Amino acid sequence: MAINNELKDALLEQVYHENCPGCKVDRDKRMQNGLPIKQLIFIWVIVLCVALPISSLFPFLYFMVRDFNIAEKEEDISYYAGFVGSAYMIGRALTSVFWGVVADRYGRKPVIILGTSTVVIFNTLFGFSVNYWMAIITRFLLGFLNGLLGPIKAYACELFNEEYQTLGLSAISTSWGIGLIIGPSLGGFLAQPAENFPSLVSPDSLFGRFPYLLPCLCISIFALFVTIAAIWLPETLHFHKNNELESAFYVPDAKEKTDEKKDSSLISLLKNWPLMSSIIVYCVFSLHDMAYTEIFSLWAVSPKSLGGLNYTTEDVGIVLSITGVGLLLFQTSLYPIAERIFGPIVVARVSGVLSIPLLTSYPYIALLSGFMLTFTLNFASIVKNVLSVSIITGTFMLQNKAVDQHQRGAANGIAMTLQSICKAIGPACGGALLSWSQKRQNATFLPGDQMIFFFLNVVEAVGVLLTFKPFLITNHY
């Protein structure tokens, strides 16, 4: 887009349009002093609202699929469960770029409100699922209509001054990580209430007839409050009557474009290798993390005879709750220090390398019992999730530093599409591979669950290798 002299003068003078919401946000940022606590809470709660339903089903998914009576053998339950876990990501992959473009054209706020509203409706319907296909369809629509996660990253960069943008992106990854922990915790504690709390819930009651509704409903009620609160969110996109200014030109860190041939199309984003390389690295680790999240819960509730821990959904919920507390403490205290000293790329590499021996130990943890099993499993779970979130936070930063504001919605849409494809592959392949691994208990090479954790380590190792040049290119760190 060409920039004429008149526009340059307007930029230099920081002209603010009276009725433009983006201009109002920019003006407020210039006047703001101190840490923007209110804005951080906004971001944190919205991302938490969307993250909770993504993984809340994993602790009870094994039992849900079992109750649908679609699997002929017990070893096949994980196979069918994988497709339910993937349905959300398949839906999100199909529309993420679309929602990113919508956010760039019509505003971040409408996409955010639609995303949280989708959680209210379709997460509740998932809890009412009476058969396998209803579960898959409701999960698919939950992802298909929820385009929030891409635009919220752009929104975080636009809502804060440059000095706090890293903090804003860190709030997203922290909330996302906490959501992926609290979600399964809720699913583990609240699923099958008639069995877990027979004195409080009757088998003939609503929650007795729909044993997986309670955790879904609790998350949906939370999402309803978030949706109502989001009505008062400020819009950060610029809307001017003569459409003469792009949103990027009104933020302090936006770069003035002087190349007339430079455009904001999707093609230009795909040619942006610093962006695309960081997205690919992000996707590889996301595939690993989503597969791990499902495999961990399915492995934990599997019987001892198949190499699992024979845990109940409540046991899994306790482990994940403790993990969530540890993750929150790390992200709010130690990660910012580590990122400031070493930079996001080095932190991501080290985290990836440390994850490999940790995952290798999981099949041997299953051989423990009593206090040693509880202590070792909780410690391993905390460390693994801390390492995963450290990697994701670093890749968030690289992606959003690789583009200007007026491209961030579309750029994060591309990231969400590719990430969703990988995250759809993760549960589907993870469930199938776990089912296959558990059938080969007496194999000579990597028997039983050793094989599934070996596959996870292969993906992790590939991700680590991709963080080095010449693949990962960045001008910012």
Coordinates of C-alpha atoms in Angstrom, one line a residue:
M1 CA 0.0 0.0 0.0
A2 CA 1.4 3.3 -1.0
I3 CA 1.8 6.0 1.6
N4 CA 1.6 9.6 0.4
N5 CA 3.1 12.7 2.1
E6 CA -0.2 13.7 3.7
L7 CA -0.5 10.4 5.4
K8 CA 3.1 10.5 6.6
D9 CA 2.4 13.9 8.2
A10 CA -0.7 12.5 9.9
L11 CA 1.3 9.6 11.3
L12 CA 4.0 11.9 12.7
E13 CA 1.4 14.0 14.4
Q14 CA -0.3 11.0 15.9
V15 CA -3.8 12.1 14.7
Y16 CA -6.6 10.5 16.6
H17 CA -10.1 10.2 15.1
E18 CA -12.9 11.1 17.4
N19 CA -15.1 8.0 16.9
C20 CA -12.5 5.4 16.2
P21 CA -12.2 2.7 18.9
G22 CA -8.6 1.9 17.9
C23 CA -7.6 5.5 18.2
K24 CA -9.1 5.6 21.7
V25 CA -7.1 2.5 22.7
D26 CA -3.9 4.1 21.3
R27 CA -4.6 7.3 23.2
D28 CA -5.2 5.4 26.4
K29 CA -1.9 3.5 26.0
R30 CA 0.0 6.7 25.6
M31 CA -1.5 8.1 28.8
Q32 CA -1.1 4.8 30.8
N33 CA 1.5 4.5 33.5
G34 CA 2.4 1.2 35.2
L35 CA 1.4 -2.4 34.7
P36 CA -1.9 -2.8 32.8
I37 CA -3.4 -5.3 35.3
K38 CA -7.0 -4.9 34.1
Q39 CA -6.1 -5.7 30.5
L40 CA -4.0 -8.7 31.5
I41 CA -7.0 -10.1 33.4
F42 CA -9.2 -9.6 30.3
I43 CA -6.8 -11.5 28.2
W44 CA -6.2 -14.2 30.8
V45 CA -9.8 -15.0 31.4
I46 CA -10.8 -15.0 27.7
V47 CA -8.1 -17.5 26.8
L48 CA -8.9 -19.6 29.8
C49 CA -12.6 -19.7 28.7
V50 CA -11.6 -21.2 25.3
A51 CA -8.8 -23.5 26.6
L52 CA -10.9 -25.2 29.2
P53 CA -13.2 -27.2 26.9
I54 CA -10.4 -28.3 24.6
S55 CA -8.9 -30.8 27.0
S56 CA -11.6 -31.2 29.7
L57 CA -12.9 -34.3 28.1
F58 CA -9.7 -36.3 28.1
P59 CA -10.0 -37.8 31.7
F60 CA -13.5 -39.1 31.0
L61 CA -13.2 -39.7 27.2
Y62 CA -12.1 -43.3 27.7
F63 CA -15.3 -44.0 29.8
M64 CA -17.5 -41.9 27.5
V65 CA -16.5 -43.9 24.4
R66 CA -16.8 -47.1 26.4
D67 CA -20.4 -46.2 27.3
F68 CA -21.2 -45.5 23.6
N69 CA -20.5 -49.2 23.0
I70 CA -18.8 -48.5 19.7
A71 CA -15.5 -50.4 20.5
E72 CA -15.6 -54.2 20.3
K73 CA -12.5 -54.7 22.5
E74 CA -11.2 -52.7 25.4
E75 CA -7.9 -52.1 23.6
D76 CA -9.9 -50.3 20.8
I77 CA -11.4 -47.7 23.1
S78 CA -8.4 -45.4 22.8
Y79 CA -8.6 -45.7 19.0
Y80 CA -12.1 -44.3 18.9
A81 CA -11.4 -41.8 21.6
G82 CA -8.7 -40.2 19.4
F83 CA -11.2 -39.1 16.8
V84 CA -13.4 -37.4 19.3
G85 CA -10.4 -35.6 20.6
S86 CA -9.4 -34.6 17.0
A87 CA -12.9 -33.3 15.9
Y88 CA -12.4 -29.9 17.6
M89 CA -9.1 -29.3 15.9
I90 CA -10.4 -30.4 12.5
G91 CA -13.2 -27.9 12.8
R92 CA -10.8 -25.1 13.9
A93 CA -8.4 -25.9 11.1
L94 CA -11.0 -25.3 8.4
T95 CA -11.9 -21.8 9.6
S96 CA -9.0 -20.2 11.4
V97 CA -7.7 -18.2 8.5
F98 CA -11.3 -17.0 7.8
W99 CA -11.7 -15.8 11.3
G100 CA -8.3 -14.1 11.2
V101 CA -9.3 -12.2 8.1
V102 CA -12.7 -11.3 9.7
A103 CA -10.9 -10.0 12.7
D104 CA -8.6 -7.8 10.5
R105 CA -11.6 -6.4 8.6
Y106 CA -14.4 -6.1 11.1
G107 CA -12.6 -6.1 14.4
R108 CA -11.2 -8.3 17.1
K109 CA -14.1 -7.9 19.5
P110 CA -16.9 -9.6 17.4
V111 CA -14.7 -12.6 16.8
I112 CA -13.9 -12.8 20.5
I113 CA -17.5 -12.6 21.6
L114 CA -18.6 -15.2 19.0
G115 CA -15.8 -17.5 20.2
T116 CA -16.9 -17.4 23.8
S117 CA -20.5 -17.8 22.8
T118 CA -19.7 -20.9 20.9
V119 CA -18.2 -22.5 24.0
V120 CA -21.5 -21.8 25.9
I121 CA -23.6 -23.6 23.3
F122 CA -21.7 -26.5 21.9
N123 CA -19.7 -27.5 25.0
T124 CA -23.0 -27.9 26.7
L125 CA -24.4 -30.0 23.9
F126 CA -21.3 -32.2 24.0
G127 CA -22.2 -33.0 27.6
F128 CA -25.6 -34.1 26.4
S129 CA -24.1 -36.5 23.8
V130 CA -26.0 -39.8 23.7
N131 CA -23.9 -41.5 21.0
Y132 CA -20.5 -41.4 19.4
W133 CA -21.5 -39.3 16.4
M134 CA -23.2 -36.6 18.4
A135 CA -20.0 -36.3 20.4
I136 CA -18.0 -35.9 17.3
I137 CA -20.3 -33.4 15.6
T138 CA -20.7 -31.1 18.7
R139 CA -16.9 -31.1 19.1
F140 CA -16.4 -30.3 15.5
L141 CA -18.8 -27.3 15.6
L142 CA -17.2 -26.1 18.8
G143 CA -13.9 -25.7 16.8
F144 CA -15.5 -24.7 13.5
L145 CA -17.2 -21.6 15.0
N146 CA -14.5 -20.7 17.5
G147 CA -11.9 -18.4 15.8
L148 CA -10.8 -16.6 18.9
L149 CA -7.3 -17.9 19.6
G150 CA -5.7 -16.4 16.5
P151 CA -7.1 -12.8 16.9
I152 CA -6.6 -12.8 20.6
K153 CA -2.8 -12.9 20.1
A154 CA -3.1 -9.8 17.8
Y155 CA -5.4 -8.2 20.3
A156 CA -2.8 -8.7 23.1
C157 CA -0.1 -7.0 21.0
E158 CA -2.5 -4.1 20.3
L159 CA -3.9 -3.6 23.8
F160 CA -0.5 -3.1 25.5
N161 CA 2.4 -0.7 25.0
E162 CA 5.5 -2.2 23.4
E163 CA 7.2 -2.7 26.8
Y164 CA 4.3 -4.9 27.9
Q165 CA 3.5 -6.8 24.7
T166 CA 5.7 -9.7 25.7
L167 CA 3.9 -9.9 29.0
G168 CA 0.6 -9.9 27.1
L169 CA 1.6 -12.8 24.9
S170 CA 3.0 -14.6 28.0
A171 CA -0.4 -14.2 29.7
I172 CA -2.0 -16.0 26.7
S173 CA 0.4 -18.9 26.8
T174 CA 0.1 -19.1 30.6
S175 CA -3.7 -19.0 30.6
W176 CA -3.7 -21.5 27.7
G177 CA -1.4 -23.9 29.7
I178 CA -3.4 -23.4 32.9
G179 CA -6.6 -24.1 30.9
L180 CA -5.2 -27.3 29.5
I181 CA -4.5 -28.4 33.1
I182 CA -7.7 -27.1 34.9
G183 CA -9.9 -28.4 32.1
P184 CA -8.9 -32.1 32.6
S185 CA -9.0 -31.5 36.4
L186 CA -12.6 -30.4 36.1
G187 CA -13.4 -33.3 33.8
G188 CA -11.7 -35.7 36.2
F189 CA -13.4 -34.4 39.4
L190 CA -16.9 -33.8 38.0
A191 CA -17.5 -36.6 35.5
Q192 CA -19.7 -39.5 36.5
P193 CA -21.0 -37.7 39.7
A194 CA -23.6 -40.5 40.4
E195 CA -20.7 -43.0 40.7
N196 CA -18.3 -40.7 42.5
F197 CA -20.8 -38.9 44.8
P198 CA -23.7 -41.3 45.2
S199 CA -24.9 -39.5 48.3
L200 CA -25.3 -36.3 46.4
V201 CA -26.3 -37.3 42.9
S202 CA -29.0 -39.9 42.1
P203 CA -28.6 -42.2 39.0
D204 CA -32.0 -41.0 37.9
S205 CA -31.2 -37.3 38.1
L206 CA -30.1 -35.2 35.1
F207 CA -26.4 -35.6 35.9
G208 CA -26.9 -39.3 36.6
R209 CA -28.5 -39.8 33.1
F210 CA -25.8 -37.7 31.5
P211 CA -22.7 -38.6 33.5
Y212 CA -20.4 -36.2 31.5
L213 CA -22.6 -33.2 31.5
L214 CA -21.6 -31.6 34.8
P215 CA -18.0 -30.6 33.9
C216 CA -19.2 -29.4 30.5
L217 CA -21.9 -27.3 32.1
C218 CA -19.6 -25.7 34.6
I219 CA -17.3 -24.6 31.9
S220 CA -20.2 -23.3 29.8
I221 CA -21.5 -21.3 32.7
F222 CA -18.1 -19.7 33.2
A223 CA -18.0 -19.0 29.4
L224 CA -21.4 -17.3 29.7
F225 CA -20.1 -14.9 32.3
V226 CA -17.0 -14.2 30.1
T227 CA -19.2 -13.6 27.1
I228 CA -21.3 -11.0 29.0
A229 CA -18.1 -9.3 30.3
A230 CA -16.6 -9.2 26.8
I231 CA -19.3 -6.8 25.7
W232 CA -17.3 -4.1 27.5
L233 CA -14.0 -5.0 25.9
P234 CA -12.3 -2.2 24.0
E235 CA -11.9 -2.7 20.2
T236 CA -8.4 -2.2 19.0
L237 CA -8.9 -2.1 15.3
H238 CA -9.1 1.3 13.6
F239 CA -12.3 2.4 11.8
H240 CA -12.2 5.7 9.9
K241 CA -14.9 7.1 7.7
N242 CA -12.7 7.6 4.7
N243 CA -10.8 4.3 5.4
E244 CA -7.5 6.2 4.8
L245 CA -5.5 4.8 7.6
E246 CA -4.6 1.2 8.4
S247 CA -4.7 0.1 12.0
A248 CA -1.0 -0.6 12.0
F249 CA -0.2 3.1 11.5
Y250 CA -1.6 4.1 14.9
V251 CA 0.5 2.0 17.2
P252 CA 3.8 3.2 18.5
D253 CA 5.7 0.2 17.3
A254 CA 4.3 0.1 13.8
K255 CA 6.8 0.4 10.9
E256 CA 6.2 2.8 8.1
K257 CA 5.8 1.0 4.8
T258 CA 7.5 2.8 1.9
D259 CA 7.6 0.0 -0.6
E260 CA 4.6 0.5 -2.9
K261 CA 4.6 -3.2 -3.9
K262 CA 4.3 -4.4 -0.4
D263 CA 0.8 -5.7 0.5
S264 CA -1.0 -7.4 3.4
S265 CA -2.3 -10.4 1.4
L266 CA -2.0 -14.0 2.5
I267 CA 0.6 -14.5 -0.2
S268 CA 2.9 -12.0 1.4
L269 CA 2.5 -13.7 4.8
L270 CA 3.3 -17.1 3.3
K271 CA 6.5 -15.6 1.8
N272 CA 7.5 -14.2 5.2
W273 CA 9.9 -17.0 6.3
P274 CA 10.6 -15.6 9.8
L275 CA 6.8 -15.9 10.3
M276 CA 6.4 -19.3 8.6
S277 CA 9.4 -20.9 10.2
S278 CA 8.3 -19.9 13.7
I279 CA 4.7 -21.2 12.9
I280 CA 6.1 -24.6 11.7
V281 CA 8.1 -25.0 14.9
Y282 CA 5.1 -24.0 16.9
C283 CA 3.0 -26.6 15.1
V284 CA 5.4 -29.4 15.6
F285 CA 5.5 -28.8 19.4
S286 CA 1.7 -28.3 19.4
L287 CA 1.2 -31.7 17.8
H288 CA 3.4 -33.2 20.5
D289 CA 1.6 -31.4 23.3
M290 CA -1.9 -32.3 22.2
A291 CA -0.9 -36.0 21.7
Y292 CA 0.7 -36.0 25.1
T293 CA -2.3 -34.4 26.8
E294 CA -4.6 -37.1 25.5
I295 CA -2.2 -40.0 25.9
F296 CA -1.4 -39.0 29.5
S297 CA -5.0 -39.2 30.5
L298 CA -5.8 -42.4 28.5
W299 CA -2.6 -44.0 29.8
A300 CA -3.4 -43.1 33.4
V301 CA -6.9 -44.6 33.4
S302 CA -5.9 -47.7 31.4
P303 CA -5.7 -51.0 33.4
K304 CA -2.4 -52.2 34.9
S305 CA -2.5 -55.2 32.6
L306 CA -2.2 -52.8 29.6
G307 CA 0.7 -50.8 31.2
G308 CA -1.5 -48.1 32.6
L309 CA -2.0 -46.8 36.1
N310 CA -5.6 -47.9 36.6
Y311 CA -6.5 -44.4 37.8
T312 CA -10.0 -43.1 38.2
T313 CA -11.1 -39.8 36.6
E314 CA -10.8 -38.2 40.0
D315 CA -7.2 -39.5 40.4
V316 CA -6.3 -37.9 37.1
G317 CA -8.0 -34.7 38.2
I318 CA -5.9 -34.5 41.3
V319 CA -2.7 -34.9 39.4
L320 CA -3.6 -32.3 36.9
S321 CA -4.7 -29.8 39.6
I322 CA -1.4 -30.1 41.3
T323 CA 0.3 -29.6 37.9
G324 CA -1.8 -26.5 37.3
V325 CA -0.6 -24.9 40.5
G326 CA 3.0 -25.7 39.7
L327 CA 2.7 -24.3 36.2
L328 CA 1.1 -21.1 37.4
L329 CA 3.9 -20.5 39.9
F330 CA 6.6 -21.1 37.3
Q331 CA 5.0 -18.9 34.5
T332 CA 4.5 -16.0 36.8
S333 CA 7.8 -16.1 38.5
L334 CA 10.7 -18.0 36.9
Y335 CA 9.8 -18.0 33.2
P336 CA 10.1 -14.2 32.7
I337 CA 13.5 -14.3 34.3
A338 CA 14.7 -17.2 32.1
E339 CA 13.3 -15.5 29.0
R340 CA 15.0 -12.2 29.8
I341 CA 18.4 -13.9 30.4
F342 CA 18.5 -16.5 27.6
G343 CA 15.8 -15.4 25.2
P344 CA 12.8 -17.5 24.0
I345 CA 14.6 -19.6 21.5
V346 CA 17.2 -20.9 23.9
V347 CA 14.6 -21.6 26.5
A348 CA 12.5 -23.5 24.0
R349 CA 15.5 -25.6 22.9
V350 CA 16.5 -26.5 26.4
S351 CA 12.9 -27.3 27.3
G352 CA 12.6 -29.6 24.3
V353 CA 15.8 -31.4 25.1
L354 CA 14.9 -32.0 28.8
S355 CA 11.5 -33.3 27.8
I356 CA 13.0 -36.3 26.0
P357 CA 14.5 -38.2 29.0
L358 CA 11.5 -37.2 31.1
L359 CA 9.0 -38.9 28.7
T360 CA 11.3 -41.9 28.5
S361 CA 10.8 -42.4 32.2
Y362 CA 7.0 -42.6 32.1
P363 CA 6.6 -46.4 31.4
Y364 CA 8.9 -47.0 34.4
I365 CA 6.8 -44.7 36.6
A366 CA 3.9 -47.1 36.0
L367 CA 5.9 -49.8 37.8
L368 CA 5.9 -47.8 41.0
S369 CA 3.1 -47.9 43.6
G370 CA 1.9 -46.1 46.7
F371 CA 3.5 -42.8 47.7
M372 CA 6.4 -43.1 45.3
L373 CA 4.1 -43.4 42.3
T374 CA 2.0 -40.4 43.5
F375 CA 5.1 -38.2 44.2
T376 CA 7.0 -39.2 41.0
L377 CA 4.0 -38.9 38.7
N378 CA 3.0 -35.4 40.0
F379 CA 6.6 -34.2 39.8
A380 CA 7.0 -35.5 36.2
S381 CA 3.7 -34.0 35.2
I382 CA 4.6 -30.5 36.6
V383 CA 8.0 -30.5 34.9
K384 CA 6.6 -31.8 31.6
N385 CA 3.9 -29.1 31.4
V386 CA 6.3 -26.3 32.5
L387 CA 8.6 -27.3 29.7
S388 CA 5.8 -27.4 27.1
V389 CA 4.4 -24.0 28.0
S390 CA 7.9 -22.5 28.0
I391 CA 8.2 -23.6 24.4
I392 CA 4.8 -22.4 23.3
T393 CA 5.4 -19.0 24.9
G394 CA 8.6 -18.5 23.0
T395 CA 7.0 -19.4 19.6
F396 CA 4.1 -17.0 20.3
M397 CA 6.6 -14.2 20.7
L398 CA 8.5 -15.0 17.5
Q399 CA 5.3 -15.1 15.4
N400 CA 3.9 -11.8 16.5
K401 CA 7.2 -10.0 16.1
A402 CA 7.5 -11.2 12.5
V403 CA 4.5 -9.1 11.2
D404 CA 3.0 -5.7 11.6
Q405 CA -0.3 -5.1 13.4
H406 CA -2.5 -4.9 10.3
Q407 CA -1.4 -8.5 9.4
R408 CA -1.5 -10.1 12.8
G409 CA -5.1 -11.3 12.6
A410 CA -4.4 -13.1 9.3
A411 CA -1.0 -14.3 10.4
N412 CA -2.3 -15.8 13.6
G413 CA -5.2 -17.3 11.5
I414 CA -2.6 -19.1 9.4
A415 CA -0.8 -20.3 12.6
M416 CA -4.1 -21.5 14.0
T417 CA -5.0 -23.4 10.9
L418 CA -1.7 -25.2 10.7
Q419 CA -1.6 -25.8 14.4
S420 CA -5.2 -27.2 14.4
I421 CA -4.3 -29.6 11.7
C422 CA -1.3 -30.8 13.8
K423 CA -3.5 -30.9 16.9
A424 CA -6.1 -32.9 15.1
I425 CA -3.4 -35.4 14.0
G426 CA -2.1 -35.6 17.6
P427 CA -5.1 -37.1 19.4
A428 CA -6.1 -39.3 16.4
C429 CA -2.7 -40.8 16.0
G430 CA -2.0 -40.7 19.7
G431 CA -5.1 -42.7 20.5
A432 CA -4.5 -45.2 17.7
L433 CA -0.8 -45.6 18.6
L434 CA -1.6 -46.1 22.3
S435 CA -4.2 -48.7 21.4
W436 CA -1.6 -50.5 19.2
S437 CA 1.2 -50.1 21.8
Q438 CA -1.0 -51.7 24.5
K439 CA -1.5 -54.8 22.3
R440 CA 2.2 -55.5 22.1
Q441 CA 3.0 -56.0 25.8
N442 CA 5.5 -58.9 25.0
A443 CA 7.3 -57.3 22.1
T444 CA 11.1 -57.5 22.0
F445 CA 11.6 -53.9 20.9
L446 CA 10.0 -51.2 23.0
P447 CA 7.2 -53.3 24.5
G448 CA 3.9 -51.8 25.5
D449 CA 3.7 -48.2 26.4
Q450 CA 7.5 -47.7 25.8
M451 CA 6.6 -47.4 22.1
I452 CA 4.1 -44.6 22.5
F453 CA 6.4 -42.5 24.5
F454 CA 9.2 -43.2 22.0
F455 CA 7.0 -41.7 19.3
L456 CA 6.4 -38.6 21.4
N457 CA 10.1 -38.2 21.8
V458 CA 10.7 -38.5 18.1
V459 CA 8.3 -35.6 17.5
E460 CA 9.9 -33.6 20.3
A461 CA 13.4 -34.1 18.8
V462 CA 12.2 -32.9 15.4
G463 CA 10.9 -29.8 17.0
V464 CA 14.2 -29.1 18.8
L465 CA 16.2 -29.5 15.5
L466 CA 13.9 -27.0 13.8
T467 CA 14.8 -24.3 16.3
F468 CA 18.2 -24.0 14.8
K469 CA 19.4 -22.1 11.7
P470 CA 19.0 -22.3 8.7
F471 CA 15.4 -23.4 9.4
L472 CA 14.3 -20.9 12.0
I473 CA 15.1 -17.4 10.9
T474 CA 14.4 -14.4 13.0
N475 CA 15.6 -10.8 13.1
H476 CA 14.2 -10.1 16.5
Y477 CA 16.1 -12.3 18.9

